[in-house]
Amino acid sequence: MLRTAAVRRTPSSLRSTTGPRRTLTGMACRITELVIDAADPERLAAFWSKVLGYVELDREDDGSIMIGPPDTGFGGPQPTLVLSPSDDPRSGKLPLHLDVSPTDREQEAELERLLALGAEPADVGQTGNESWHVLADPEGNEFCLLRARVPRL
């Protein structure tokens, strides 16, 4: 994602210099699924399953394929992905995209793995000095590989 200083800036009403951010309300919801329109749900399900270590959880009569973490499935700490068939899937810059972080290797090694799985480098106007890589999945949906390693869940 092409980030600017304003993208991740916390509004002044929520900033605190002495402690954690305050929340406006208690937790009422959490993201459990992300739905991605796909010309070929099978192909995208295979790609994202390999990227995330997910497995197929369900198939719907409409051709949608749900993938998610193998041990927890729907409702676990990670959201499931639903690859939904569409005759008019969008590609390229979407209003929402995924950011992924490596769990068991450094960013450059993970970049090589993602490229081998079928990801392609994407140009969204980066300068080359970013700490992340912009990629596209097999249908052209952009996502970013961040530098920070996160623990495997």
PDB file of C-alpha atoms in Angstrom:
ATOM      1  CA  MET A   1       0.000   0.000   0.000  1.00  0.00           C
ATOM      2  CA  LEU A   2       1.342   3.398  -0.873  1.00  0.00           C
ATOM      3  CA  ARG A   3       1.410   5.003   2.536  1.00  0.00           C
ATOM      4  CA  THR A   4       1.657   8.655   3.390  1.00  0.00           C
ATOM      5  CA  ALA A   5       2.119  10.230   6.774  1.00  0.00           C
ATOM      6  CA  ALA A   6      -1.610  10.921   6.971  1.00  0.00           C
ATOM      7  CA  VAL A   7      -2.724   7.347   6.287  1.00  0.00           C
ATOM      8  CA  ARG A   8      -1.803   5.877   9.668  1.00  0.00           C
ATOM      9  CA  ARG A   9      -2.012   9.056  11.731  1.00  0.00           C
ATOM     10  CA  THR A  10      -4.211   8.858  14.796  1.00  0.00           C
ATOM     11  CA  PRO A  11      -6.700  11.729  15.079  1.00  0.00           C
ATOM     12  CA  SER A  12      -5.633  14.252  17.709  1.00  0.00           C
ATOM     13  CA  SER A  13      -8.724  13.463  19.775  1.00  0.00           C
ATOM     14  CA  LEU A  14      -7.459   9.895  20.232  1.00  0.00           C
ATOM     15  CA  ARG A  15      -3.735  10.560  20.679  1.00  0.00           C
ATOM     16  CA  SER A  16      -2.206  10.213  24.091  1.00  0.00           C
ATOM     17  CA  THR A  17       1.356  10.961  25.027  1.00  0.00           C
ATOM     18  CA  THR A  18       1.109   9.306  28.435  1.00  0.00           C
ATOM     19  CA  GLY A  19      -0.643   6.022  27.788  1.00  0.00           C
ATOM     20  CA  PRO A  20      -2.488   3.748  25.401  1.00  0.00           C
ATOM     21  CA  ARG A  21      -5.094   5.018  22.980  1.00  0.00           C
ATOM     22  CA  ARG A  22      -8.516   5.318  24.438  1.00  0.00           C
ATOM     23  CA  THR A  23     -11.380   3.604  22.670  1.00  0.00           C
ATOM     24  CA  LEU A  24     -14.645   5.240  21.808  1.00  0.00           C
ATOM     25  CA  THR A  25     -16.716   2.165  22.599  1.00  0.00           C
ATOM     26  CA  GLY A  26     -16.241  -1.371  23.790  1.00  0.00           C
ATOM     27  CA  MET A  27     -15.699  -4.133  21.264  1.00  0.00           C
ATOM     28  CA  ALA A  28     -18.953  -4.867  19.480  1.00  0.00           C
ATOM     29  CA  CYS A  29     -17.737  -6.674  16.355  1.00  0.00           C
ATOM     30  CA  ARG A  30     -14.657  -8.188  14.809  1.00  0.00           C
ATOM     31  CA  ILE A  31     -13.810  -9.077  11.251  1.00  0.00           C
ATOM     32  CA  THR A  32     -14.526 -12.761  10.647  1.00  0.00           C
ATOM     33  CA  GLU A  33     -14.577 -12.946   6.846  1.00  0.00           C
ATOM     34  CA  LEU A  34     -13.198 -11.057   3.894  1.00  0.00           C
ATOM     35  CA  VAL A  35     -15.058 -11.651   0.618  1.00  0.00           C
ATOM     36  CA  ILE A  36     -13.154 -11.298  -2.634  1.00  0.00           C
ATOM     37  CA  ASP A  37     -14.918 -11.390  -6.000  1.00  0.00           C
ATOM     38  CA  ALA A  38     -13.060 -13.692  -8.368  1.00  0.00           C
ATOM     39  CA  ALA A  39     -13.244 -14.709 -12.007  1.00  0.00           C
ATOM     40  CA  ASP A  40     -11.723 -18.045 -10.936  1.00  0.00           C
ATOM     41  CA  PRO A  41     -12.427 -18.749  -7.237  1.00  0.00           C
ATOM     42  CA  GLU A  42     -10.642 -22.105  -7.448  1.00  0.00           C
ATOM     43  CA  ARG A  43      -7.395 -20.496  -8.600  1.00  0.00           C
ATOM     44  CA  LEU A  44      -7.513 -17.710  -6.005  1.00  0.00           C
ATOM     45  CA  ALA A  45      -8.451 -20.126  -3.221  1.00  0.00           C
ATOM     46  CA  ALA A  46      -5.416 -22.246  -4.097  1.00  0.00           C
ATOM     47  CA  PHE A  47      -3.129 -19.180  -4.198  1.00  0.00           C
ATOM     48  CA  TRP A  48      -4.308 -17.623  -0.928  1.00  0.00           C
ATOM     49  CA  SER A  49      -4.360 -21.013   0.835  1.00  0.00           C
ATOM     50  CA  LYS A  50      -0.667 -21.420   0.032  1.00  0.00           C
ATOM     51  CA  VAL A  51       0.148 -17.813   0.980  1.00  0.00           C
ATOM     52  CA  LEU A  52      -1.628 -17.968   4.339  1.00  0.00           C
ATOM     53  CA  GLY A  53      -1.377 -21.668   5.208  1.00  0.00           C
ATOM     54  CA  TYR A  54      -5.184 -21.906   4.983  1.00  0.00           C
ATOM     55  CA  VAL A  55      -7.336 -24.878   4.022  1.00  0.00           C
ATOM     56  CA  GLU A  56     -10.680 -25.129   2.281  1.00  0.00           C
ATOM     57  CA  LEU A  57     -13.467 -24.904   4.856  1.00  0.00           C
ATOM     58  CA  ASP A  58     -16.600 -24.869   2.744  1.00  0.00           C
ATOM     59  CA  ARG A  59     -18.069 -24.570  -0.739  1.00  0.00           C
ATOM     60  CA  GLU A  60     -21.386 -22.973  -1.534  1.00  0.00           C
ATOM     61  CA  ASP A  61     -23.787 -23.861  -4.330  1.00  0.00           C
ATOM     62  CA  ASP A  62     -23.019 -20.523  -6.005  1.00  0.00           C
ATOM     63  CA  GLY A  63     -19.360 -21.565  -6.431  1.00  0.00           C
ATOM     64  CA  SER A  64     -17.984 -19.583  -3.485  1.00  0.00           C
ATOM     65  CA  ILE A  65     -15.057 -21.191  -1.687  1.00  0.00           C
ATOM     66  CA  MET A  66     -14.292 -20.403   1.955  1.00  0.00           C
ATOM     67  CA  ILE A  67     -10.716 -20.867   3.146  1.00  0.00           C
ATOM     68  CA  GLY A  68      -9.353 -20.374   6.632  1.00  0.00           C
ATOM     69  CA  PRO A  69      -6.941 -21.522   9.309  1.00  0.00           C
ATOM     70  CA  PRO A  70      -6.790 -25.322   9.509  1.00  0.00           C
ATOM     71  CA  ASP A  71      -7.235 -25.663  13.260  1.00  0.00           C
ATOM     72  CA  THR A  72      -9.845 -23.024  13.987  1.00  0.00           C
ATOM     73  CA  GLY A  73     -11.771 -22.302  10.801  1.00  0.00           C
ATOM     74  CA  PHE A  74     -14.501 -19.688  10.937  1.00  0.00           C
ATOM     75  CA  GLY A  75     -14.609 -17.518  14.031  1.00  0.00           C
ATOM     76  CA  GLY A  76     -10.978 -17.996  15.033  1.00  0.00           C
ATOM     77  CA  PRO A  77      -8.495 -15.198  15.603  1.00  0.00           C
ATOM     78  CA  GLN A  78      -7.790 -14.862  11.857  1.00  0.00           C
ATOM     79  CA  PRO A  79     -10.528 -13.986   9.357  1.00  0.00           C
ATOM     80  CA  THR A  80     -11.558 -16.503   6.739  1.00  0.00           C
ATOM     81  CA  LEU A  81     -11.509 -15.578   3.051  1.00  0.00           C
ATOM     82  CA  VAL A  82     -14.486 -16.225   0.810  1.00  0.00           C
ATOM     83  CA  LEU A  83     -13.627 -16.307  -2.889  1.00  0.00           C
ATOM     84  CA  SER A  84     -16.911 -15.505  -4.583  1.00  0.00           C
ATOM     85  CA  PRO A  85     -17.479 -16.050  -8.305  1.00  0.00           C
ATOM     86  CA  SER A  86     -18.124 -12.886 -10.264  1.00  0.00           C
ATOM     87  CA  ASP A  87     -18.486 -12.124 -13.955  1.00  0.00           C
ATOM     88  CA  ASP A  88     -17.147  -8.650 -13.230  1.00  0.00           C
ATOM     89  CA  PRO A  89     -14.386  -8.940 -10.614  1.00  0.00           C
ATOM     90  CA  ARG A  90     -12.356  -5.803 -10.046  1.00  0.00           C
ATOM     91  CA  SER A  91      -8.617  -5.978 -10.306  1.00  0.00           C
ATOM     92  CA  GLY A  92      -5.784  -3.609  -9.598  1.00  0.00           C
ATOM     93  CA  LYS A  93      -6.281  -0.864  -7.024  1.00  0.00           C
ATOM     94  CA  LEU A  94      -9.232  -1.790  -4.836  1.00  0.00           C
ATOM     95  CA  PRO A  95     -10.735   0.359  -2.079  1.00  0.00           C
ATOM     96  CA  LEU A  96      -9.556  -2.322   0.369  1.00  0.00           C
ATOM     97  CA  HIS A  97      -6.537  -4.557   0.067  1.00  0.00           C
ATOM     98  CA  LEU A  98      -4.722  -7.074   2.211  1.00  0.00           C
ATOM     99  CA  ASP A  99      -1.402  -6.569   3.966  1.00  0.00           C
ATOM    100  CA  VAL A 100       0.494  -9.717   4.903  1.00  0.00           C
ATOM    101  CA  SER A 101       3.506 -10.128   7.189  1.00  0.00           C
ATOM    102  CA  PRO A 102       6.009 -12.981   7.290  1.00  0.00           C
ATOM    103  CA  THR A 103       5.798 -15.330  10.258  1.00  0.00           C
ATOM    104  CA  ASP A 104       8.772 -17.657   9.951  1.00  0.00           C
ATOM    105  CA  ARG A 105      11.283 -15.948   7.656  1.00  0.00           C
ATOM    106  CA  GLU A 106      12.587 -12.544   6.717  1.00  0.00           C
ATOM    107  CA  GLN A 107      10.742 -10.348   4.238  1.00  0.00           C
ATOM    108  CA  GLU A 108      13.035 -11.037   1.266  1.00  0.00           C
ATOM    109  CA  ALA A 109      12.708 -14.817   1.654  1.00  0.00           C
ATOM    110  CA  GLU A 110       8.935 -14.462   1.929  1.00  0.00           C
ATOM    111  CA  LEU A 111       8.897 -12.255  -1.162  1.00  0.00           C
ATOM    112  CA  GLU A 112      10.648 -14.999  -3.129  1.00  0.00           C
ATOM    113  CA  ARG A 113       8.116 -17.553  -1.868  1.00  0.00           C
ATOM    114  CA  LEU A 114       5.140 -15.362  -2.845  1.00  0.00           C
ATOM    115  CA  LEU A 115       6.577 -14.733  -6.311  1.00  0.00           C
ATOM    116  CA  ALA A 116       7.085 -18.488  -6.764  1.00  0.00           C
ATOM    117  CA  LEU A 117       3.418 -19.034  -5.822  1.00  0.00           C
ATOM    118  CA  GLY A 118       2.274 -16.702  -8.611  1.00  0.00           C
ATOM    119  CA  ALA A 119       2.278 -13.212  -7.100  1.00  0.00           C
ATOM    120  CA  GLU A 120       3.545 -10.469  -9.393  1.00  0.00           C
ATOM    121  CA  PRO A 121       5.208  -7.168  -8.478  1.00  0.00           C
ATOM    122  CA  ALA A 122       2.770  -4.257  -8.820  1.00  0.00           C
ATOM    123  CA  ASP A 123       3.614  -0.619  -9.418  1.00  0.00           C
ATOM    124  CA  VAL A 124       1.385   1.845  -7.595  1.00  0.00           C
ATOM    125  CA  GLY A 125       3.887   4.683  -7.706  1.00  0.00           C
ATOM    126  CA  GLN A 126       6.297   3.522  -5.024  1.00  0.00           C
ATOM    127  CA  THR A 127       9.621   5.315  -4.715  1.00  0.00           C
ATOM    128  CA  GLY A 128      11.656   2.174  -4.021  1.00  0.00           C
ATOM    129  CA  ASN A 129      12.415   3.318  -0.482  1.00  0.00           C
ATOM    130  CA  GLU A 130       9.323   1.723   1.081  1.00  0.00           C
ATOM    131  CA  SER A 131       9.690  -0.949   3.718  1.00  0.00           C
ATOM    132  CA  TRP A 132       6.983  -3.041   2.024  1.00  0.00           C
ATOM    133  CA  HIS A 133       6.534  -4.700  -1.372  1.00  0.00           C
ATOM    134  CA  VAL A 134       3.403  -4.178  -3.450  1.00  0.00           C
ATOM    135  CA  LEU A 135       2.296  -7.364  -5.181  1.00  0.00           C
ATOM    136  CA  ALA A 136      -0.703  -8.620  -7.125  1.00  0.00           C
ATOM    137  CA  ASP A 137      -2.402 -11.989  -6.774  1.00  0.00           C
ATOM    138  CA  PRO A 138      -3.125 -14.124  -9.885  1.00  0.00           C
ATOM    139  CA  GLU A 139      -6.204 -11.995 -10.697  1.00  0.00           C
ATOM    140  CA  GLY A 140      -4.380  -8.689 -10.278  1.00  0.00           C
ATOM    141  CA  ASN A 141      -5.686  -7.777  -6.803  1.00  0.00           C
ATOM    142  CA  GLU A 142      -2.999  -5.750  -5.063  1.00  0.00           C
ATOM    143  CA  PHE A 143      -1.665  -6.652  -1.631  1.00  0.00           C
ATOM    144  CA  CYS A 144       1.393  -5.650   0.357  1.00  0.00           C
ATOM    145  CA  LEU A 145       4.098  -7.721   1.988  1.00  0.00           C
ATOM    146  CA  LEU A 146       5.188  -5.851   5.105  1.00  0.00           C
ATOM    147  CA  ARG A 147       8.643  -6.100   6.634  1.00  0.00           C
ATOM    148  CA  ALA A 148       7.648  -6.791  10.236  1.00  0.00           C
ATOM    149  CA  ARG A 149       7.584 -10.439  11.235  1.00  0.00           C
ATOM    150  CA  VAL A 150       4.624 -11.457  13.341  1.00  0.00           C
ATOM    151  CA  PRO A 151       4.176 -14.581  15.442  1.00  0.00           C
ATOM    152  CA  ARG A 152       2.403 -17.515  13.857  1.00  0.00           C
ATOM    153  CA  LEU A 153      -1.019 -18.054  15.460  1.00  0.00           C
TER     154      LEU A 153
END
